[in-house]
CSV table of C-alpha atoms in Angstrom, one decimal:
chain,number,residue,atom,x,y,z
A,1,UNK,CA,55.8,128.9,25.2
A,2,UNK,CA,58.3,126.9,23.1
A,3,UNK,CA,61.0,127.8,24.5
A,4,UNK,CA,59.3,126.5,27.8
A,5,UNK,CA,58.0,123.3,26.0
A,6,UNK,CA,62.0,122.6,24.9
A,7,UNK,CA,63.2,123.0,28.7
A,8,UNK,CA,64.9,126.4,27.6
A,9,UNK,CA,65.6,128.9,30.3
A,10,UNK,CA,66.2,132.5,30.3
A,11,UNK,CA,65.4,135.2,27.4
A,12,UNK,CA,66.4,132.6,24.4
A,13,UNK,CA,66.6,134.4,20.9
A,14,UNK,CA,68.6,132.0,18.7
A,15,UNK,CA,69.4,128.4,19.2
A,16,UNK,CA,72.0,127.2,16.4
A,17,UNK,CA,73.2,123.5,16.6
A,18,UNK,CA,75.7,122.2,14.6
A,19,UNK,CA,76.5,118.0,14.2
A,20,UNK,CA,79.5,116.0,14.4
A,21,UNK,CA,79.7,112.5,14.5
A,22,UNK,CA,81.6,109.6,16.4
A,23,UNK,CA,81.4,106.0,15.9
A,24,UNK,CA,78.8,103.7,13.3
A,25,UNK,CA,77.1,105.7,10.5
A,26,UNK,CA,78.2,109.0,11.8
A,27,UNK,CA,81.8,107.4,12.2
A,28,UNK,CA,84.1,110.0,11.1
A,29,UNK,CA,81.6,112.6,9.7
A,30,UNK,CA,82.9,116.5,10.2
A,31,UNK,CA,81.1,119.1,12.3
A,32,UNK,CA,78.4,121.0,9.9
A,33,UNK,CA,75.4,123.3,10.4
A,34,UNK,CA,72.0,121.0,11.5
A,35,UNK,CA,69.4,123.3,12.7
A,36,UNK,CA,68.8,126.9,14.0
A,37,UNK,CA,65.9,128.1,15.6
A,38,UNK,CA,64.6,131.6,16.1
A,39,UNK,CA,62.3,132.8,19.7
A,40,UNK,CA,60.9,136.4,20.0
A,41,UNK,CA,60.8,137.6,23.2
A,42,UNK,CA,57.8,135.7,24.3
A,43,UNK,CA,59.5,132.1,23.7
A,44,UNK,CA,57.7,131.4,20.6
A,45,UNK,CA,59.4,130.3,17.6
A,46,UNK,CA,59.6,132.6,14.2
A,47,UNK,CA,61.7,130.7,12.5
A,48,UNK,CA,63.6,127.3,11.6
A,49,UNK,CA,66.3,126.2,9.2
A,50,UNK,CA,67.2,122.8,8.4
A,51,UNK,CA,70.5,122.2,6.7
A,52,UNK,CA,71.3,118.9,4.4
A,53,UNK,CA,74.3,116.9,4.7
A,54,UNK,CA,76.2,119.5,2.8
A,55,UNK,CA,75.7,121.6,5.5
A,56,UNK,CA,73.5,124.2,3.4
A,57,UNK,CA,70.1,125.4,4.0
A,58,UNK,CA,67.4,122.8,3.2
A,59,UNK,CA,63.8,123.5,4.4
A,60,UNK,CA,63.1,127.0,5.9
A,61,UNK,CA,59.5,127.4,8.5
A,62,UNK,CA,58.1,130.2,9.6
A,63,UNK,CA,56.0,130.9,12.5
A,64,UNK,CA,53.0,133.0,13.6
A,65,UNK,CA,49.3,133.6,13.6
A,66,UNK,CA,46.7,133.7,11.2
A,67,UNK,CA,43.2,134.6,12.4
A,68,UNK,CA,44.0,133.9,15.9
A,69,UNK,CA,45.1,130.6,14.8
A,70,UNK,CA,48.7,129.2,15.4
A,71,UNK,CA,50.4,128.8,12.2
A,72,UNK,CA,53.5,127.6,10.3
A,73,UNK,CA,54.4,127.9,6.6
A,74,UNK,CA,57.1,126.0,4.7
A,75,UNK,CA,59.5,125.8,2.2
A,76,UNK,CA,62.3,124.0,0.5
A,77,UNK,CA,65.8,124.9,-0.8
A,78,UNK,CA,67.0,122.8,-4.2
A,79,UNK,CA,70.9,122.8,-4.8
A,80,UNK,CA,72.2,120.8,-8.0
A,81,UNK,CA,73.3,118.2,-5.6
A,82,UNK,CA,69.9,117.7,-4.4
A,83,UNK,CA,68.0,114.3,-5.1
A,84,UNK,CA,65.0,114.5,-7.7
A,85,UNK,CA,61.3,115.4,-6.1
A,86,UNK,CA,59.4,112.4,-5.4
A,87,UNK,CA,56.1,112.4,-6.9
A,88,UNK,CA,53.1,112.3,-5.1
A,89,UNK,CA,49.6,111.4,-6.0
A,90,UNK,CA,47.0,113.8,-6.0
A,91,UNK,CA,43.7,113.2,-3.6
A,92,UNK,CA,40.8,111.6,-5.6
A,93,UNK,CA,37.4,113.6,-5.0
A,94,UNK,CA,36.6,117.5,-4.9
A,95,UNK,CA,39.6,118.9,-3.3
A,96,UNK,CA,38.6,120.9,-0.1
A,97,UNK,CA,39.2,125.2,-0.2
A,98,UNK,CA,42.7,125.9,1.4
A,99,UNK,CA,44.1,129.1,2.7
A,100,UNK,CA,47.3,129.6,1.7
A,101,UNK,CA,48.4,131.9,3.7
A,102,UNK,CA,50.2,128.9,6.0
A,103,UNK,CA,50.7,125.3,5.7
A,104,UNK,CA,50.3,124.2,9.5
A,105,UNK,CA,48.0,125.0,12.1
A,106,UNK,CA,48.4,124.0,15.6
A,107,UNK,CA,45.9,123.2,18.6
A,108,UNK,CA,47.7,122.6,21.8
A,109,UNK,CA,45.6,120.7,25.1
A,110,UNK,CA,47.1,121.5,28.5
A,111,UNK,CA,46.2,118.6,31.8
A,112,UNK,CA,45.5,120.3,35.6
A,113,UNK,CA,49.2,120.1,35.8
A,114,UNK,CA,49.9,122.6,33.1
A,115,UNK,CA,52.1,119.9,30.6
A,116,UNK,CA,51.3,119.4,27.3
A,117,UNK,CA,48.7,116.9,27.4
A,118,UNK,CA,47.6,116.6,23.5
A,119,UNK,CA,49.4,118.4,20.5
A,120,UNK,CA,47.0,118.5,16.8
A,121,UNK,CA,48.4,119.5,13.4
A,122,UNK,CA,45.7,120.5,10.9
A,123,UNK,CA,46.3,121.2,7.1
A,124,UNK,CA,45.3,124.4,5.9
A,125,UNK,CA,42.4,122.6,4.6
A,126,UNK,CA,41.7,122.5,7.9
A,127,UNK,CA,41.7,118.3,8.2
A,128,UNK,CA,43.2,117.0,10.5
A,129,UNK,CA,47.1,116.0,9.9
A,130,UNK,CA,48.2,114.0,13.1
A,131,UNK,CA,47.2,114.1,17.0
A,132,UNK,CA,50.2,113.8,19.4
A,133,UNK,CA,49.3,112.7,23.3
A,134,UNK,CA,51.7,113.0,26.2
A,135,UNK,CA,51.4,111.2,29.2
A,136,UNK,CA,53.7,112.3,32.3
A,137,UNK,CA,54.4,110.0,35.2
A,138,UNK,CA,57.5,111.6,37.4
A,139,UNK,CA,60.3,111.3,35.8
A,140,UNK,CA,59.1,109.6,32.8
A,141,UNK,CA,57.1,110.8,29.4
A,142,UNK,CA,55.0,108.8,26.9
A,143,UNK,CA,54.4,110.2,23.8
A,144,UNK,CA,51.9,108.8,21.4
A,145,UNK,CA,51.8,109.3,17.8
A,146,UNK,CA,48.3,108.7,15.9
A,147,UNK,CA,47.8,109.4,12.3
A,148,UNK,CA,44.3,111.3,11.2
A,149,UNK,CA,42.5,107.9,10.8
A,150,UNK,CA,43.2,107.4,14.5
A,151,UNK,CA,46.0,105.0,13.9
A,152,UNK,CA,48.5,104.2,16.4
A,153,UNK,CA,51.9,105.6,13.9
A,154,UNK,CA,54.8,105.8,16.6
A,155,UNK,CA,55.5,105.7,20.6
A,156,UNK,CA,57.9,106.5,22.7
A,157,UNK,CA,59.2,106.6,26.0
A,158,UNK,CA,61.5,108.6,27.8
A,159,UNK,CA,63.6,108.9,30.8
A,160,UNK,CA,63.6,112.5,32.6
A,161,UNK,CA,66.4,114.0,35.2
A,162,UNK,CA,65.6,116.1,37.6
A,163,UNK,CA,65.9,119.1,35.3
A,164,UNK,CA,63.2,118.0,32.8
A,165,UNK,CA,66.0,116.9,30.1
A,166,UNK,CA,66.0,113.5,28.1
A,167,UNK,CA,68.8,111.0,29.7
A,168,UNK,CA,67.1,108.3,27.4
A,169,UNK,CA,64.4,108.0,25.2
A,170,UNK,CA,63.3,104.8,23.3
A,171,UNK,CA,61.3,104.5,20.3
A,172,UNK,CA,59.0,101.1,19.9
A,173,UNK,CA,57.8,100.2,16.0
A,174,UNK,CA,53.6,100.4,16.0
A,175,UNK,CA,52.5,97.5,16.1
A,176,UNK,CA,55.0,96.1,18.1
A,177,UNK,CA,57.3,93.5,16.3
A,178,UNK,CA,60.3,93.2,18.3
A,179,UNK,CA,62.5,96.0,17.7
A,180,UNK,CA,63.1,99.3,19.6
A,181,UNK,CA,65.6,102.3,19.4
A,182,UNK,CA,66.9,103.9,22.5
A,183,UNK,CA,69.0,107.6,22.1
A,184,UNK,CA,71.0,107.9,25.2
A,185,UNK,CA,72.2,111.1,26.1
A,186,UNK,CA,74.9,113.1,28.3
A,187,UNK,CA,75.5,117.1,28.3
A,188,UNK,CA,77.1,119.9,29.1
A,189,UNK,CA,75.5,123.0,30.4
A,190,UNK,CA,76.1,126.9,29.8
A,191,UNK,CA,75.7,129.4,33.4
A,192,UNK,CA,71.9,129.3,32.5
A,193,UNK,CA,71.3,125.8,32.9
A,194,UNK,CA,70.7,125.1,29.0
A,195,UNK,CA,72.5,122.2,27.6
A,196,UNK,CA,75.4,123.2,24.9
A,197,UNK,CA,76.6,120.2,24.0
A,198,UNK,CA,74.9,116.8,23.8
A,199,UNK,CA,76.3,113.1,22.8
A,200,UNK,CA,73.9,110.9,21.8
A,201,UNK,CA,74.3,107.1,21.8
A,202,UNK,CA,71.5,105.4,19.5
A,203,UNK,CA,71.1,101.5,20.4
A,204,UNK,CA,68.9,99.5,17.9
A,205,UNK,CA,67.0,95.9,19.7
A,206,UNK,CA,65.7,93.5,17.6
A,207,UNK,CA,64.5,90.1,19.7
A,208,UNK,CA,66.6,90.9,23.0
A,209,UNK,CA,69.7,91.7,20.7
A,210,UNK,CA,71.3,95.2,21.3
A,211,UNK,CA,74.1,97.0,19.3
A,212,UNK,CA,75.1,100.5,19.0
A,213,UNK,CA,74.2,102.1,15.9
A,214,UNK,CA,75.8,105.2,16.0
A,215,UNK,CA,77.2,107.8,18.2
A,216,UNK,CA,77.1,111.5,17.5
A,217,UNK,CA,78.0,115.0,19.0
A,218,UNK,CA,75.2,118.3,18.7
A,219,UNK,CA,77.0,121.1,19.7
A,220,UNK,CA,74.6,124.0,20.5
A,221,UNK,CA,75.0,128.2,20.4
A,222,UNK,CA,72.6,129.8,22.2
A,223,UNK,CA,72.2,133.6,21.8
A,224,UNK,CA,70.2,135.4,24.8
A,225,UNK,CA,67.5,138.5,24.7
């Protein structure tokens, strides 16, 4: 499920996180709405909200299935705050016949093991959008970003405990040209062993020269089945 996917335990219905930030960029900035997710009672998700730096709802996805198919559809919140749309240029050719009935389709590949081996997006044009691959060694995850030309478009790395949660994760530029990010986290835990608050430290590299970025607090309510 997702929920299992996200290292959530127990009957998760709602998982509302709110941001707050400490030191560089986010130096100063005041707890606001980020995200909430919604689970039914199988773990999979039926809904997300983003929320913009005002701390109002920005984009809006919802889940489910469409002709067996996993689906997800879209859809964005303007205030008069908001930035202008950017333009973007149409496909040249004979456009291909889209079902509008969702956006996003999603094909997920399991290994022997049972982890997610390969995630694949598809437009509702049914092209392919992006293929995701996820390579598990102990306590350590690669995950592989490739655009639909079969591009190499991100990778990262990252550091398990012996809970399955993310101590440290590093992000490397594709190709490679000397830089990296690395989130470092820490947490604290509710009585079901989900994490309700996390600090993450972000350290930028470039040529063998660290400095911390920014530092930030995600404070998370969890509501239960």
């Amino acid at each position: 499920s997702d929920a299992a996917r996200e290292n959530l335990k127990g009957r998760v219905k709602l998982v509302f996180e709110e941001i707050e930030g400490l030191e560089g960029r986010m130096a100063g900035k005041a707890r606001r709405p980020s995200a909430e997710r919604s689970y039914n009672q199988a773990g999979n998700w039926i809904t997300r909200t983003l929320y913009n730096s005002a701390g109002l709802p920005n984009d809006i996805t919802v889940y489910g299935y469409v002709d067996g198919k996993r689906v997800s559809k879209s859809g964005h919140l303007s205030y008069e705050s908001s930035p202008p749309a950017i333009a973007v240029a149409s496909p040249t050719g004979a456009p291909k016949p889209r079902d509008t009935r969702y956006g996003l389709s999603y094909v997920y590949k399991y290994g022997n093991d049972r982890e997610l081996s390969e995630l694949f997006l598809y437009g509702n044009d049914g092209v392919l959008s992006s293929r995701t691959v996820y390579k598990r060694k102990r306590n350590q995850r690669e995950r592989l970003r490739y655009s639909a030309d079969g591009s190499l478009n991100s990778r990262s790395v990252a550091k398990l405990d012996d809970h399955g949660h993310e101590t440290e994760e590093t992000y490397f530029d594709s190709p490679l040209q000397g830089w990296s990010a690395t989130y470092r986290y820490t947490y604290e835990f509710d009585d079901r062993g989900n994490w309700i608050k996390r600090v993450t430290t972000l350290m930028r590299t470039f040529q063998g020269t660290s400095k911390v970025d920014s530092k930030h607090i995600t404070h998370r309510r969890i509501t239960y089945y």
